[in-house]
Amino acid sequence: MNKEIWTKIESIYDQVIEMDIKERVRFIKDHADGDDVYQQVIKMLKSDTQFMEEYPGLVSNTDNLTNHEPTSLGHFKVIKKVATGGMGRVYLAQSMHSDVTIHVALKTIRVELTNKDLEQKFQNEKQILSRLKHKNIASLIDAGVSEDKIPYIATEWVEGKSINDYCADNELSLNNRLNLFKQICSAVSFAHNKLIIHRDLKPDNILVDSNAQVKLLDFGIAKIVDESNNKQTQTQIYTPDYASPEQINGELCTVGTDVYSLGVVLFEILTDSKRFDLSGLIVSEKIKAICEPKVLDIKTIGSKSNIDNALLNIINKAMHVDQSRRYQSVSLLSADIDNYINNRPVSAMKDSLLYKTKMFLLRNRMASFLSTLVFLAVITGLYINNQQVKLKLQEANKSQVMLEFFQDILKSASPSQGGSTNITVKEMFDSGIAEYDFIKISDPYVQAELSSQIGQIYGQLGNQEKHKEFLSNAIKYYGENLTTSHNIDAYLRYTTDIGASYTDNLEYAEASDYITASLAKIKDYDLNPVHLAETYLELATIYKELNEFKDIKDKPKAKEYLDKAESLVEGSDNYMVLGEIEFFKHNFGSVSVEQAMQYIKNAELLFEKGQQGKYNPNIESARSVRANFLMRIGNYQAAAELHDVVRKQTIETYGNDNFIGLITQADNLNILGKFHKSRELLAESLTVHKQYNLPKDPPYYGSLLYTAQVMVEFQEFEKAEALFQESFDFFTKILPEDHSYLKISNGIRSELYLKSADDIKLQQAKKLLEGYLNADIKENKLPMYFKYSLTIKLGHINLYFGEYNNAYHFYVQAMSMTENNSSRFNQAKAYWELKTGLALSKIKNGDIGGFEDFHESKKQLLIRVSNDLWYDNFFKVD
Amino acid sequence: MQVSQITEILNKEKIDSDAWNQILPIVYNQLKSIARNVKFGHKKQQNLNTTSLVHEAYIKLQKNESLNIEGTKHFYRLAAMAMRQILVDSARSKLRKKRSKEENSSDEQDYLLEINQQVTSANEIIEIDKALVKLESLNPRLAEIVTNHFYGGYTFEQIGDMLEISKRTVIRDWKKAKAFIFSQLD
């Protein structure tokens, strides 16, 4: 068997497999050219057990099955047979009366018109059907009875594919499929208005031509067949897969019959699969399958198909076993499809809040993005909150609707539900939907509960303003109703949250005032010690930050609140709060770096202990702070490893687009000299920032600084300068003048002037940096890692200006710092910059013995920087 | 070859036949060793079947490196090919040993043959494979569908996904392919 022969075999096989078993052999005989093709197709068909059962010993005895084929019917000349269906055969034929060749589809009907009455009826139907002129209905051309008493119907010949094949083969979009379906509806509806019911709607009767025009075939023919046959044979006419329960039960066909079949068709064209797989079932099972169908739900269909809940509701309504529960007309079904396409609520859908919300969002094309970061945080948050709401609502026996609403959101937000009409909580909240529908609740308690939930979600979404607004609404109610322990506790907890919200906005004084005032209000009540400890921790944070940013010497207060918090939870098993307290301790100035890191490690252990299998972001933030500490003491390798752990965990939890994760990693790579990768991540971080509408907060401006720094390495000085300025402006606004961050920022910026060879600005920067170092000799306030890089930079700048002696002096000073820190500094690019600079300044100062050192160091440096152009040129012996 | 290299190849949109042939033996050996572990290792109670085997191999691979959607599809296709090879090799070796009347040596072959629960006779496996080789030359897509469904144990839906064709087409093709294979068995 070669490929050519196989192609013939396949083509014949593909055609006969679709045919009625009785027709197959004939067809194969007619089309197989050559015995090997014939034998092979027959052999393959043998594996079709049905075929075998029907015709045992077929292969040897095929000739018995020869069938009489007419050559003409009425005034039509048969060209070829094209199909065999339940009712009869279909031929391609052509009129012998007309001068022009008009192709028609000629159907013979498998009935015997035994008396004049029936023949008259047939003629009546012909009259009725001939009036059915619609662009989506194949029109009737003629009908009659042949000399052999075979009734036939001639209709317009339609060249096209069945709708299901058309949709699947062209991989049509959901909307295109729905629009085709609407064409069907319009045709069926038109016929219904003329009191004609199709009765046998199925994909095979719905063709789509090359202009994407739908053509319905066989309108009303089922009725003719129906009435001219006796009752016993009736059910066999219908294709059971599409027949309505009333047809199966031999009851009267109505408009609802077509509505039902349209439901089946809709299902099949949307899913590319069969609604009922009746093959292999015996009759009673088929009847059962059709007449007692389970209502489809989204789970059984699987998330892959085009169908979402709204469409499923439409299908379920159309296919309801009870006719009176179906759409009362095809136009109503079509209208609901319209609703769906235009993102209006469909009538079939329960009138649930969630559904309206979804549609509201889609209609307004709100936020079509999904923030994985926020999404997961919210989901976790919602889940927990939801459980709480559940308990509370049960307790109060109120508003079951609200509970369901939250659960619905949760469901729709679950990744397994993914689909075009599913929205994320973020999208929902971004659209302001929270206010849109829930807030119209009359019960103030439920309203307060929901307000606080919504407020917290806004917090997790990074919308501080709304966070505060909703929490304030809620807390107002609790404050006025300090009657139950629940309300008192809620008041306390949201006090902390609102305080934290001020803190996040860097409004420390406001934060502290707010919390202190609120605490005074409930001081006489019995307060939950854990929640109170959290409030104290927040106060401690506020005073720490006050000290850091605005230079208020208020650290004792931070310590005082921390101690208060600790005494409340000490010895308890509340590991999360204990961890946070431990973690906080690293902030105090009296603590050495090693000790700080120990605190953080302790905190990590406590968090792990308290985590109980659930993911806890505290661990990751503790780890990332520890990694920053490692970086600060120059242990870049360990820092990189730890950052990597954090990054992996973050990706695992939040996906690959965590803003903070990206910039931290980018900075780390920059320090390691991997500029390309660093730049890539920074670009990504900015995309993420924009995409998710994240707030322009300190981390954002920090990322601008990092980006500028990397741009310098790529010689994009102008862009870098703009970013430096933007970042610097922001930080000067919120930080005291001599805050070390501003110094760091200027230090980094000096590289721009060095690398762009801007002599004037570089001179200014040089003075500035020298000033920092001198001031530090007195106060000793600069972080060591910064002092180190500052010193190296001054070395470079002096080298640039030809002040080799000064350069040498700075390099030596920086080198002495590495000695104190033994191996810690020697991993990164900065160390080799230093060694190269030192060797070069020695040579420039006339020490010829430095050559070997210089070449070796420079080699090491160039390996470590991914963009070595500047470095290669800068460190040069003329 | 390192795991990362394998995933790198799998994650490509198109894999040339050289690269394909390079990783096939690796997956082949991996599946075999997992099967051996399942059968003779601690997890004896576990049910040995193609799907669980392939899935376990997938998890192992996915543990360290991440396969993208393409990579996953490629992996599953590859695993089915490897499964087929494993079964055919085992069947051959079993028959060879039967012919040379070696005693007690077909343990490994037996357990490997057990993996595919549809066919257990070594003869049948080899016959089917012969038909499949023939089909490959006539219509590679049909052969691939058989490999994926019969050896990989994947559902029609999964196969449709992998080959980017509709489930209906897969079922139609599967029926046709099955008909062809049966027509070749006598």
mmCIF file of N, CA and C in Angstrom, chain A residues 568-610:
data_model
loop_
_atom_site.group_PDB
_atom_site.id
_atom_site.type_symbol
_atom_site.label_atom_id
_atom_site.label_comp_id
_atom_site.label_asym_id
_atom_site.label_seq_id
_atom_site.Cartn_x
_atom_site.Cartn_y
_atom_site.Cartn_z
ATOM 1 N N LEU A 568 2.622 41.665 76.436
ATOM 2 C CA LEU A 568 1.260 41.158 76.228
ATOM 3 C C LEU A 568 1.233 39.741 75.667
ATOM 4 N N VAL A 569 2.202 39.421 74.854
ATOM 5 C CA VAL A 569 2.148 38.118 74.175
ATOM 6 C C VAL A 569 3.261 37.172 74.599
ATOM 7 N N GLU A 570 4.141 37.650 75.439
ATOM 8 C CA GLU A 570 5.273 36.839 75.860
ATOM 9 C C GLU A 570 4.803 35.467 76.367
ATOM 10 N N GLY A 571 5.499 34.443 75.946
ATOM 11 C CA GLY A 571 5.174 33.117 76.443
ATOM 12 C C GLY A 571 3.948 32.506 75.781
ATOM 13 N N SER A 572 3.222 33.294 75.004
ATOM 14 C CA SER A 572 2.060 32.710 74.319
ATOM 15 C C SER A 572 2.552 31.967 73.071
ATOM 16 N N ASP A 573 1.628 31.313 72.421
ATOM 17 C CA ASP A 573 2.062 30.629 71.199
ATOM 18 C C ASP A 573 1.648 31.416 69.977
ATOM 19 N N ASN A 574 1.511 32.697 70.157
ATOM 20 C CA ASN A 574 1.143 33.518 69.019
ATOM 21 C C ASN A 574 2.404 33.902 68.242
ATOM 22 N N TYR A 575 2.867 32.943 67.455
ATOM 23 C CA TYR A 575 4.191 33.073 66.844
ATOM 24 C C TYR A 575 4.284 34.210 65.848
ATOM 25 N N MET A 576 3.181 34.509 65.227
ATOM 26 C CA MET A 576 3.225 35.574 64.230
ATOM 27 C C MET A 576 3.571 36.910 64.876
ATOM 28 N N VAL A 577 2.853 37.231 65.939
ATOM 29 C CA VAL A 577 3.132 38.497 66.627
ATOM 30 C C VAL A 577 4.507 38.443 67.288
ATOM 31 N N LEU A 578 4.814 37.319 67.910
ATOM 32 C CA LEU A 578 6.146 37.178 68.526
ATOM 33 C C LEU A 578 7.238 37.380 67.483
ATOM 34 N N GLY A 579 7.017 36.807 66.325
ATOM 35 C CA GLY A 579 7.981 36.954 65.233
ATOM 36 C C GLY A 579 8.133 38.406 64.835
ATOM 37 N N GLU A 580 7.010 39.085 64.739
ATOM 38 C CA GLU A 580 7.074 40.488 64.340
ATOM 39 C C GLU A 580 7.834 41.323 65.375
ATOM 40 N N ILE A 581 7.631 40.990 66.653
ATOM 41 C CA ILE A 581 8.341 41.710 67.708
ATOM 42 C C ILE A 581 9.842 41.468 67.600
ATOM 43 N N GLU A 582 10.173 40.213 67.421
ATOM 44 C CA GLU A 582 11.580 39.843 67.286
ATOM 45 C C GLU A 582 12.193 40.556 66.073
ATOM 46 N N PHE A 583 11.429 40.556 65.029
ATOM 47 C CA PHE A 583 11.875 41.178 63.784
ATOM 48 C C PHE A 583 12.110 42.666 63.973
ATOM 49 N N PHE A 584 11.229 43.249 64.752
ATOM 50 C CA PHE A 584 11.312 44.694 64.963
ATOM 51 C C PHE A 584 12.619 45.100 65.630
ATOM 52 N N LYS A 585 13.107 44.207 66.483
ATOM 53 C CA LYS A 585 14.270 44.548 67.303
ATOM 54 C C LYS A 585 15.506 44.906 66.488
ATOM 55 N N HIS A 586 15.557 44.435 65.263
ATOM 56 C CA HIS A 586 16.761 44.717 64.476
ATOM 57 C C HIS A 586 16.875 46.191 64.119
ATOM 58 N N ASN A 587 15.779 46.913 64.335
ATOM 59 C CA ASN A 587 15.768 48.319 63.958
ATOM 60 C C ASN A 587 16.593 49.229 64.866
ATOM 61 N N PHE A 588 16.808 48.767 66.078
ATOM 62 C CA PHE A 588 17.422 49.698 67.022
ATOM 63 C C PHE A 588 18.901 49.926 66.741
ATOM 64 N N GLY A 589 19.271 51.209 66.863
ATOM 65 C CA GLY A 589 20.625 51.608 66.509
ATOM 66 C C GLY A 589 21.699 50.946 67.349
ATOM 67 N N SER A 590 21.345 50.591 68.555
ATOM 68 C CA SER A 590 22.347 50.022 69.445
ATOM 69 C C SER A 590 22.697 48.582 69.048
ATOM 70 N N VAL A 591 21.913 48.053 68.143
ATOM 71 C CA VAL A 591 22.092 46.653 67.771
ATOM 72 C C VAL A 591 23.155 46.529 66.679
ATOM 73 N N SER A 592 24.083 45.618 66.846
ATOM 74 C CA SER A 592 25.095 45.414 65.803
ATOM 75 C C SER A 592 24.472 44.661 64.629
ATOM 76 N N VAL A 593 25.167 44.721 63.510
ATOM 77 C CA VAL A 593 24.623 44.068 62.326
ATOM 78 C C VAL A 593 24.394 42.582 62.581
ATOM 79 N N GLU A 594 25.392 41.952 63.224
ATOM 80 C CA GLU A 594 25.273 40.518 63.491
ATOM 81 C C GLU A 594 24.063 40.219 64.367
ATOM 82 N N GLN A 595 23.916 41.072 65.369
ATOM 83 C CA GLN A 595 22.798 40.874 66.288
ATOM 84 C C GLN A 595 21.468 41.077 65.558
ATOM 85 N N ALA A 596 21.440 42.115 64.727
ATOM 86 C CA ALA A 596 20.220 42.395 63.961
ATOM 87 C C ALA A 596 19.846 41.182 63.135
ATOM 88 N N MET A 597 20.876 40.598 62.506
ATOM 89 C CA MET A 597 20.595 39.448 61.671
ATOM 90 C C MET A 597 20.098 38.265 62.490
ATOM 91 N N GLN A 598 20.613 38.186 63.711
ATOM 92 C CA GLN A 598 20.152 37.113 64.593
ATOM 93 C C GLN A 598 18.665 37.298 64.926
ATOM 94 N N TYR A 599 18.294 38.546 65.210
ATOM 95 C CA TYR A 599 16.882 38.827 65.485
ATOM 96 C C TYR A 599 16.012 38.400 64.307
ATOM 97 N N ILE A 600 16.499 38.758 63.154
ATOM 98 C CA ILE A 600 15.697 38.454 61.960
ATOM 99 C C ILE A 600 15.545 36.946 61.787
ATOM 100 N N LYS A 601 16.678 36.264 62.028
ATOM 101 C CA LYS A 601 16.621 34.804 61.919
ATOM 102 C C LYS A 601 15.626 34.223 62.910
ATOM 103 N N ASN A 602 15.673 34.736 64.132
ATOM 104 C CA ASN A 602 14.716 34.282 65.147
ATOM 105 C C ASN A 602 13.293 34.494 64.671
ATOM 106 N N ALA A 603 13.101 35.680 64.107
ATOM 107 C CA ALA A 603 11.760 36.010 63.621
ATOM 108 C C ALA A 603 11.333 35.017 62.547
ATOM 109 N N GLU A 604 12.263 34.727 61.641
ATOM 110 C CA GLU A 604 11.951 33.774 60.572
ATOM 111 C C GLU A 604 11.491 32.442 61.156
ATOM 112 N N LEU A 605 12.234 32.000 62.202
ATOM 113 C CA LEU A 605 11.871 30.723 62.825
ATOM 114 C C LEU A 605 10.485 30.784 63.439
ATOM 115 N N LEU A 606 10.202 31.893 64.102
ATOM 116 C CA LEU A 606 8.885 32.049 64.719
ATOM 117 C C LEU A 606 7.778 32.079 63.670
ATOM 118 N N PHE A 607 8.036 32.783 62.597
ATOM 119 C CA PHE A 607 7.040 32.838 61.516
ATOM 120 C C PHE A 607 6.780 31.451 60.965
ATOM 121 N N GLU A 608 7.877 30.729 60.775
ATOM 122 C CA GLU A 608 7.726 29.379 60.242
ATOM 123 C C GLU A 608 6.872 28.528 61.165
ATOM 124 N N LYS A 609 7.144 28.711 62.457
ATOM 125 C CA LYS A 609 6.408 27.948 63.442
ATOM 126 C C LYS A 609 4.923 28.309 63.416
ATOM 127 N N GLY A 610 4.658 29.580 63.217
ATOM 128 C CA GLY A 610 3.277 30.047 63.260
ATOM 129 C C GLY A 610 2.537 29.871 61.945
#
